[in-house]
Each structure stands twice: as C-alpha cells, then as structure tokens.
CSV table of C-alpha atoms and ligand atoms in Angstrom, one decimal:
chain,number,residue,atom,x,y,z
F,262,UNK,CA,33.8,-201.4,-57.4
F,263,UNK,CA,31.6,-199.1,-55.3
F,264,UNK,CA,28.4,-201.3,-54.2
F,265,UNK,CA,25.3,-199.6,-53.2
F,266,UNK,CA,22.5,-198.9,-50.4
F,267,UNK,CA,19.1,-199.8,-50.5
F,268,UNK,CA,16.6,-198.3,-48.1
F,269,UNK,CA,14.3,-200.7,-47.8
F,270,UNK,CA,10.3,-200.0,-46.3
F,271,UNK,CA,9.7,-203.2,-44.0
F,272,UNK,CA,6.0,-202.6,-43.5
F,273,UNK,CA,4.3,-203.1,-39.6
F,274,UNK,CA,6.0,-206.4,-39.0
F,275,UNK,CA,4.1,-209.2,-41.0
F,276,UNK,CA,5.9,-210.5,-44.0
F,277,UNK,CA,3.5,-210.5,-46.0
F,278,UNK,CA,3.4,-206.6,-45.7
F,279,UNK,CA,6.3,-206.1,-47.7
F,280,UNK,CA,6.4,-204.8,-51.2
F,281,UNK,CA,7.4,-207.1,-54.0
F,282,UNK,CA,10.1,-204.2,-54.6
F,283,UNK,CA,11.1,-205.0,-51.0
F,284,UNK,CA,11.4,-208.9,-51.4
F,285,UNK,CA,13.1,-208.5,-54.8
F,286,UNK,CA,16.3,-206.0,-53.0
F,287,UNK,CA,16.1,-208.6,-50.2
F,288,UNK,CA,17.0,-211.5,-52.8
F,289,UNK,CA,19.8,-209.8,-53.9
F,290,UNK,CA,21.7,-208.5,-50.6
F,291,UNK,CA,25.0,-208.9,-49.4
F,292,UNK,CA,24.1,-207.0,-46.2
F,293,UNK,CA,20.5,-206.5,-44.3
F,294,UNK,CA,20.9,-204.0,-41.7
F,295,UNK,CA,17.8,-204.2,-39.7
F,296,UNK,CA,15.7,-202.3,-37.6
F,297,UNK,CA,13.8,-203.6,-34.7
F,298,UNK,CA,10.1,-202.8,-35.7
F,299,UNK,CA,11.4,-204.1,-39.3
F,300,UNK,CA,10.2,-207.7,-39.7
F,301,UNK,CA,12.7,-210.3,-38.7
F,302,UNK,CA,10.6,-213.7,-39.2
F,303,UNK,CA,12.0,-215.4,-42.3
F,304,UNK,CA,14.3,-212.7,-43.6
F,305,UNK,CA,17.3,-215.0,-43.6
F,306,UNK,CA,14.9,-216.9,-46.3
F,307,UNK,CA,14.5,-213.8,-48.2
F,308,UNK,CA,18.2,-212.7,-47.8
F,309,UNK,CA,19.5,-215.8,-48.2
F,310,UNK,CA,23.0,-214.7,-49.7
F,311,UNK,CA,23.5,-211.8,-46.9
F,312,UNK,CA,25.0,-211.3,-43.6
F,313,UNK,CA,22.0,-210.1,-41.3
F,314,UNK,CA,23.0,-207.0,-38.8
F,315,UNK,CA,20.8,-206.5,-36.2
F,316,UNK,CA,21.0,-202.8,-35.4
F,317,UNK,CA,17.9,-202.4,-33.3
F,318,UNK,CA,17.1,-202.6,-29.5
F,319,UNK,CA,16.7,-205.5,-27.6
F,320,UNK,CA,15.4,-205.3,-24.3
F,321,UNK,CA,17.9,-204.6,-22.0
F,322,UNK,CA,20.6,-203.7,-24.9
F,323,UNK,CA,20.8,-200.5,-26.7
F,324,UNK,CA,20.4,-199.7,-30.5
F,325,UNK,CA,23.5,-198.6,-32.7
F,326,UNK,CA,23.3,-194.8,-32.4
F,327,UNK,CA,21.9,-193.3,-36.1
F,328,UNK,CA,25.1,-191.9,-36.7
F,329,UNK,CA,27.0,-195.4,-36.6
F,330,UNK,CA,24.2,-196.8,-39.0
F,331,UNK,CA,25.1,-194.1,-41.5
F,332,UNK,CA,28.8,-194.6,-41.1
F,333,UNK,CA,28.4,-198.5,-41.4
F,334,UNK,CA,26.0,-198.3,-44.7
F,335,UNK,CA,28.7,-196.3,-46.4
F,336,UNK,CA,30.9,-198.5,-45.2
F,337,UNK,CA,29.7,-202.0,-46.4
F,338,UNK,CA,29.0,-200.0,-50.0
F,339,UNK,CA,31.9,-198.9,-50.0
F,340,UNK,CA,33.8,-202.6,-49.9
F,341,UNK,CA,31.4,-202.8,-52.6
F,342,UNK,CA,27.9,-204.5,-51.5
F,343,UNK,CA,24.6,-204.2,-51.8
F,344,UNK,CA,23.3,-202.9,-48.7
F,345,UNK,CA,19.9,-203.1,-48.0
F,346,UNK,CA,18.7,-201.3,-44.5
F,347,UNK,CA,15.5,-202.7,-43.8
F,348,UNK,CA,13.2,-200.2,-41.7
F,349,UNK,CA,9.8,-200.5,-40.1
F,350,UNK,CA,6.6,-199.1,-41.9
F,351,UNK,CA,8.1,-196.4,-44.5
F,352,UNK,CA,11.0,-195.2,-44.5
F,353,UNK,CA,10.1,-191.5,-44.9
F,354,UNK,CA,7.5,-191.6,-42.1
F,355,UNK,CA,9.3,-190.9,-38.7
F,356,UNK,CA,12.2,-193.1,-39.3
F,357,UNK,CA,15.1,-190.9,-40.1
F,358,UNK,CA,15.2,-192.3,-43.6
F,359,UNK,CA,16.4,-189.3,-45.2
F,360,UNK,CA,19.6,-188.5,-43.1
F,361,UNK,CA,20.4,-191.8,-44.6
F,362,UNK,CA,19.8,-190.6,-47.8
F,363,UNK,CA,22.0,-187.9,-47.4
F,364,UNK,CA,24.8,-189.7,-45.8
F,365,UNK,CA,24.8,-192.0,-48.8
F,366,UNK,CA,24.7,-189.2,-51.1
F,367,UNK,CA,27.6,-186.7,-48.8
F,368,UNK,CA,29.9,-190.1,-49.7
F,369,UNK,CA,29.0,-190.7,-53.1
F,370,UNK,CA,27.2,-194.1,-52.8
F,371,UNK,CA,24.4,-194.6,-55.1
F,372,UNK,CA,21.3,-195.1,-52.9
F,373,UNK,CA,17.3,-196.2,-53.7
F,374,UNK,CA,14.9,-195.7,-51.4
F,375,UNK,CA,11.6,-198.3,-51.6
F,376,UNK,CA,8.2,-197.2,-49.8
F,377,UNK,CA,6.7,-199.1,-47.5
F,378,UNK,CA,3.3,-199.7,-45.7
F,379,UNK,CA,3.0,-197.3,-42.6
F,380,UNK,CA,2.0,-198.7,-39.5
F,381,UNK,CA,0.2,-194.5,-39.1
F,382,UNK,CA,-2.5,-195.4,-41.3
F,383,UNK,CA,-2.3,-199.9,-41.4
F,384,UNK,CA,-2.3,-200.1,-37.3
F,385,UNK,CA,-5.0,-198.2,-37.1
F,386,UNK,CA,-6.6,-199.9,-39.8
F,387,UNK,CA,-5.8,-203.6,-38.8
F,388,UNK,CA,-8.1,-202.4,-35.9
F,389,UNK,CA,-11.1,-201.7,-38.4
F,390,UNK,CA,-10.5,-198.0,-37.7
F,391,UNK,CA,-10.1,-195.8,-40.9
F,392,UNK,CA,-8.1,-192.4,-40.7
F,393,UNK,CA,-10.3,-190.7,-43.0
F,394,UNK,CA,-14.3,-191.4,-43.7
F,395,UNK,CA,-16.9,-189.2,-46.0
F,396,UNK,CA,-18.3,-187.1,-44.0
F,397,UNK,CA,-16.5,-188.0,-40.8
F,398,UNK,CA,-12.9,-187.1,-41.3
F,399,UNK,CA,-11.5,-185.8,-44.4
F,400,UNK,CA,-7.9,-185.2,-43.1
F,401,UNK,CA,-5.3,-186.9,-40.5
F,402,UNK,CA,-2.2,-185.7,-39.4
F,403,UNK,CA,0.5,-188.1,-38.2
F,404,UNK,CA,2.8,-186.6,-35.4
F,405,UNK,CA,6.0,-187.8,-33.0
F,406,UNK,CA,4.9,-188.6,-29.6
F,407,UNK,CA,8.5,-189.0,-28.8
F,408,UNK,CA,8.5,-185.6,-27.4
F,409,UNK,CA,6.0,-183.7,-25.6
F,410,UNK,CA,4.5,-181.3,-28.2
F,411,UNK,CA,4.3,-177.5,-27.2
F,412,UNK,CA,1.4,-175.3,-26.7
F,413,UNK,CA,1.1,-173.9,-30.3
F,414,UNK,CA,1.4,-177.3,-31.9
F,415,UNK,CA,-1.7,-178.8,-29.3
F,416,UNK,CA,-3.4,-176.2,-30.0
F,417,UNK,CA,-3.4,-176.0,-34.1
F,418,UNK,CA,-3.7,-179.7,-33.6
F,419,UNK,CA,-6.7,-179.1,-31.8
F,420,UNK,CA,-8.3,-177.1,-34.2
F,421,UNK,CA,-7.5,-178.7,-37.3
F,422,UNK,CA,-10.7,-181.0,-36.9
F,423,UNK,CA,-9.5,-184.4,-38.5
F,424,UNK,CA,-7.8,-187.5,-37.1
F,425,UNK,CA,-4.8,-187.2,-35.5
F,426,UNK,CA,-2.4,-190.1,-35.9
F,427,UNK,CA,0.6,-190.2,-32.8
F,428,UNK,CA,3.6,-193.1,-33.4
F,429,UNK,CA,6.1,-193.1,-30.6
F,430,UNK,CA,3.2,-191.7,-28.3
F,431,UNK,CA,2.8,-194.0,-25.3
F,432,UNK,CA,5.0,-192.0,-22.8
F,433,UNK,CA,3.6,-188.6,-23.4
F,434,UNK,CA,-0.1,-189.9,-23.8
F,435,UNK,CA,-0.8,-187.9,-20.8
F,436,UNK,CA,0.4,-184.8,-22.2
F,437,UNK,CA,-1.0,-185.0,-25.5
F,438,UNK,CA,-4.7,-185.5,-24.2
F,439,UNK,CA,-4.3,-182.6,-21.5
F,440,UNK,CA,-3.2,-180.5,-24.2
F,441,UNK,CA,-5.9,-181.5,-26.2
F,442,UNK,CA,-8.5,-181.0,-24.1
F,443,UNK,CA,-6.8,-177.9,-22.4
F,444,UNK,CA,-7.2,-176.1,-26.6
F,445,UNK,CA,-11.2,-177.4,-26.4
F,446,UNK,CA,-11.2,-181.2,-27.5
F,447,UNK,CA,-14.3,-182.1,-25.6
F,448,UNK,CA,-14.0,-184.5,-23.1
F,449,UNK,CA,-16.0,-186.9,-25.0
F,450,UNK,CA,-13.7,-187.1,-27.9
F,451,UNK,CA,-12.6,-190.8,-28.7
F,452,UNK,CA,-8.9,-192.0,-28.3
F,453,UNK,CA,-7.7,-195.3,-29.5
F,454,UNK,CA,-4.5,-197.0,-28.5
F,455,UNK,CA,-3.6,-200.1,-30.9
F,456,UNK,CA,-0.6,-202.2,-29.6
F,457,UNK,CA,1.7,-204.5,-31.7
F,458,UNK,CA,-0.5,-204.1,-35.1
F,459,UNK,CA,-0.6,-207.2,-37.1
F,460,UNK,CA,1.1,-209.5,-34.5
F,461,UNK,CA,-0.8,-212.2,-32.1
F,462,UNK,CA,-0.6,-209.8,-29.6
F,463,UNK,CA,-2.7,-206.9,-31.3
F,464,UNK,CA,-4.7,-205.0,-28.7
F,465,UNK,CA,-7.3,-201.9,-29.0
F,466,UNK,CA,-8.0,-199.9,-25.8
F,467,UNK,CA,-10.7,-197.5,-26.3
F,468,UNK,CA,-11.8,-194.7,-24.4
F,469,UNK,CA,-12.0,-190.9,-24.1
F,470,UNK,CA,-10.5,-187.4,-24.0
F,471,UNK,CA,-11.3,-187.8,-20.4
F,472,UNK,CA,-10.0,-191.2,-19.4
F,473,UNK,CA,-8.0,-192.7,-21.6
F,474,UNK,CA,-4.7,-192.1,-19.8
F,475,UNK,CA,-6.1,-194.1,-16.8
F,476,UNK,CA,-7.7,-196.8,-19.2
F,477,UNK,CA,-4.8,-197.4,-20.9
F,478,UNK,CA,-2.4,-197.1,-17.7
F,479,UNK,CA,-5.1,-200.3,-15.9
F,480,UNK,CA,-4.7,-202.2,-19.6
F,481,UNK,CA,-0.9,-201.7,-19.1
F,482,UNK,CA,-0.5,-200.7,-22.4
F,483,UNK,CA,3.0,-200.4,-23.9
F,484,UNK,CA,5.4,-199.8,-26.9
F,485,UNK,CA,4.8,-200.3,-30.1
F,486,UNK,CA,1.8,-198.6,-30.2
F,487,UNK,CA,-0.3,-196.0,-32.5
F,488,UNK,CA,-2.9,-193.6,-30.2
F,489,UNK,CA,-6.0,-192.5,-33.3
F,490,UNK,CA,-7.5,-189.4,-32.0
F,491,UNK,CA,-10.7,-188.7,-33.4
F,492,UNK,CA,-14.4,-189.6,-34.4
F,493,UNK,CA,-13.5,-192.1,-36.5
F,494,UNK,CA,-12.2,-194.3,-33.4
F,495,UNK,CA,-16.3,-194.7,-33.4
F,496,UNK,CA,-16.9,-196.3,-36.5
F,497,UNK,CA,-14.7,-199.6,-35.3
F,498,UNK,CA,-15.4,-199.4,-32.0
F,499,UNK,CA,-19.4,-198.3,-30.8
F,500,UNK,CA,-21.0,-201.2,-32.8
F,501,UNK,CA,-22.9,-200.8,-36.1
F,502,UNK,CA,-25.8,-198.7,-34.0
F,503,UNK,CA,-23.3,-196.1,-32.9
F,504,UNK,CA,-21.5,-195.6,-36.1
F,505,UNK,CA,-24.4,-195.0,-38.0
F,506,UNK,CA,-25.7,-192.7,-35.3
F,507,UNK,CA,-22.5,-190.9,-36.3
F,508,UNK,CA,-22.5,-191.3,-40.2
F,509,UNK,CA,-26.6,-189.7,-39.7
F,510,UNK,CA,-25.1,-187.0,-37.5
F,511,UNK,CA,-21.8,-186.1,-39.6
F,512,UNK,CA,-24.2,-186.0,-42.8
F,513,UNK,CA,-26.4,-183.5,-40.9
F,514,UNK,CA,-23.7,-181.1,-40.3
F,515,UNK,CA,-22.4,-181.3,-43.5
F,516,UNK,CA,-25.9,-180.5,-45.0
F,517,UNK,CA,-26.1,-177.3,-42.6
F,518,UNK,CA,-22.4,-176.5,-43.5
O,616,SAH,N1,8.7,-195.5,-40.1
O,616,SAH,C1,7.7,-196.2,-39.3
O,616,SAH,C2,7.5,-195.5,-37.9
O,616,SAH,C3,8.8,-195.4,-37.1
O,616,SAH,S1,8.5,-194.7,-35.5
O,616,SAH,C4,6.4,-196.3,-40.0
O,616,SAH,O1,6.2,-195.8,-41.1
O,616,SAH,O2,5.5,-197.1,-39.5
O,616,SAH,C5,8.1,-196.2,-34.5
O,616,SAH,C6,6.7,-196.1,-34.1
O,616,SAH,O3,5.8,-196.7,-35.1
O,616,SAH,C7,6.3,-197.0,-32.9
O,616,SAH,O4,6.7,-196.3,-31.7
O,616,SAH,C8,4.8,-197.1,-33.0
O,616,SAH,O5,4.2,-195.9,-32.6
O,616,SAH,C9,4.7,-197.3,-34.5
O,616,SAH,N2,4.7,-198.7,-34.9
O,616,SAH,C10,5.4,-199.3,-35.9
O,616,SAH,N3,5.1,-200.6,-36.1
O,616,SAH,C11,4.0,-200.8,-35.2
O,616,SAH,C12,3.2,-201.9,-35.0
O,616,SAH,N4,3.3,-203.1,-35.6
O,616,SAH,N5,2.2,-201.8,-34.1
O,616,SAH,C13,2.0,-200.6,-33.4
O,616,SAH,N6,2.7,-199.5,-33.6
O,616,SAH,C14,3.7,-199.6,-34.5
C-alpha cells in the first residue's frame, strides 16, 4: 500500500509554536524528515513511533541536496509510510515547499501540506516589532537575501514605502542597504537585525540606513537572522517617547494625505 507525505510547518524553533495540526501528523509518523531551523527539542516525544532523519546542516557537514529530499520522501511513501517532512516557519514561505509538492504529486503520492508560523512576521515580532501598524506601515514585503537583489528590485523595493522583511539576509546586508539608500531610503531609515528568534540566544541590533552594516559587523551578528527595514523598527526600539513622536507624526501625514 502506497503511504503518504506530509509537509509539515515547524514554526521558528519553539515547540510550542507548532500547530496542533502539526503535533497531530507528528503522532502518527513512521518517518520525520527534518530541517535544521525545524524544531528538534522533543520531537522524538512527539514522533514517538518514527525513525527521525536529520536532513539539515550541521556545522561543519553539509545538508542533503533538495533533490535527494524529494527523491527520499517518495521513497519512504512509497514502501508505504507516512512521511512527515518537518520544515522551519511555513512551508510556503522561502522554503522550497512546493517543489516538494510537485515531486509528490509527478510520483503519484498523496501529499498534505500544514501551515506554519513564519519566523518573517514572529521574529520580528518576538522582538516587539510589528510589520504593519495604522498609520505607520500598511504593507511588508518578505524577500530572499540569499542572493544579492538587482537594481530594479532595490529600487521598487525602495519605493514601495512599507516594511521590508529579508530571511536568509545576513551575507548580502551590505548590499541590500546600499541599494536602498543608493534608490533614496534616507540615511536615517531604521534597520533591525533579530538573531535566533524565540531561542535563549535572541538578539536585536538596531541601527540605521547608514550604519547598520558596521553595527551589526562590531555585534558579530550571524545566521539565523531576520533584518526589518522600516519605521516600524521605531515603535520596539526608541522607547515609548519616540514611538509616539512617530504615531503623532505618521497621523499628521496621513491627515495632509
Ligand atoms: N520557511 C521559513 C524560512 C526559511 S528560510 C519560514 O517561513 O520561516 C531560512 C531563514 O529564515 C533564515 O535564514 C532566517 O532568515 C529565517 N529564520 C528562520 N527561523 C528563524 C529564527 N528562529 N530566528 C531568526 N531567523 C529565522
């Protein structure tokens, strides 16, 4: 009997960030193939009748290319399990969830996809910043830092005027906020880095336009990491006085406009 895939949103990394629907295809696995921003603490309590597969990086060791992941998923359904491939934040959001999907479906093996929380909008957030606010941001656009972006995507970026949400952005921070401020970001323009959300080890650095590539290169900051560009980095981060400084200011404009 053919057995069958489930793609499983793991949420930023605490347990308790998982979906019920996520627990409940845990309980009944025969397989876990994990990811390494998936959460690992207690899943052999929550998996208890599967073999765990760690397909993620290590440090020092390299992850099972995407193409092997697909090929074992069909694989293990095929024998006939119940696979369940537990990703980090949502599966959907910049973690190659739907070539899954299709690689299930191109080998006929029934497959169910369950959301989970995305570390683009609950990393921020675990740092008190929200990606939208009335009257201070009423869009936010998530983008891959794991390329440099080109001109024409800074530069609609740029003038798109809401928060702008990078994953996978550490290594081309220094791009991104030159391009930025190359298509007219003032200089002033806040930039928040937030490190291992919803760990111990949760950091914010704060800074600008301006400096934030040298602020963040002194703090050493490092992968996993979300960079929030935008005015609502204020609202967490310049104390009560500031923020409402911005709030008075934002409504003001938005009388005018
Ligand atoms: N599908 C995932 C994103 C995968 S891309 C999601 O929806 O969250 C991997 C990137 O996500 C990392 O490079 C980092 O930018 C971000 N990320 C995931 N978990 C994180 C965490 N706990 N803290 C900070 N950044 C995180």
């Amino acid at each position: 009997m053919t057995g069958r895939v489930t793609l499983v949103g793991g949420g930023p990394g605490a347990i308790d960030l998982l979906t019920v629907r996520a627990v409940r295809a845990l309980a009944d696995a025969d397989v876990v193939l994990v990811d390494r921003l998936a959460p690992h603490e207690e899943l052999a309590a929550l998996a208890p009748h599967a073999e765990i597969v760690d397909v993620g990086k290590t440090p020092g060791h390299h992850a099972v290319p995407q193409r092997e992941i697909e090929v074992m998923l069909v694989r293990y359904a095929a024998s006939g399990a119940h696979v369940v491939r537990l990703k980090g934040g949502d599966p959907y959001v910049l973690g190659r969830g739907g070539e899954e999907v299709l690689a299930c479906h191109a080998a006929g093996i029934p497959v169910e996809v369950v959301p989970g929380v995305t570390s683009a909008i609950a990393v921020p957030g675990a740092a008190g910043i929200p990606v939208t606010h009335r009257e201070v941001s009423r869009l936010f656009t998530v983008v891959s830092g794991h390329a440099p972006l080109d001109d024409e995507e800074l530069a609609h970026l740029a003038g798109l005027g809401g928060t702008i949400v990078v994953l996978m952005g550490i290594a081309t921070l220094p791009s991104l906020v030159a391009g930025l401020a190359r298509h007219g970001l003032p200089p002033g323009h806040p930039v928040a880095v937030v490190e291992r959300g919803f760990s111990a080890e949760q950091r914010t650095t704060v800074g600008t336009l301006a400096d934030i590539v040298g602020t963040a290169a002194r703090a050493r900051v490092a992968s996993p990491a979300v960079v929030v560009v935008g005015e609502v980095v204020r609202l967490a981060h310049d104390g009560e006085a500031a923020a409402g400084e911005l709030m008075a200011r934002a409504a003001a404009m938005s009388v005018i406009a």
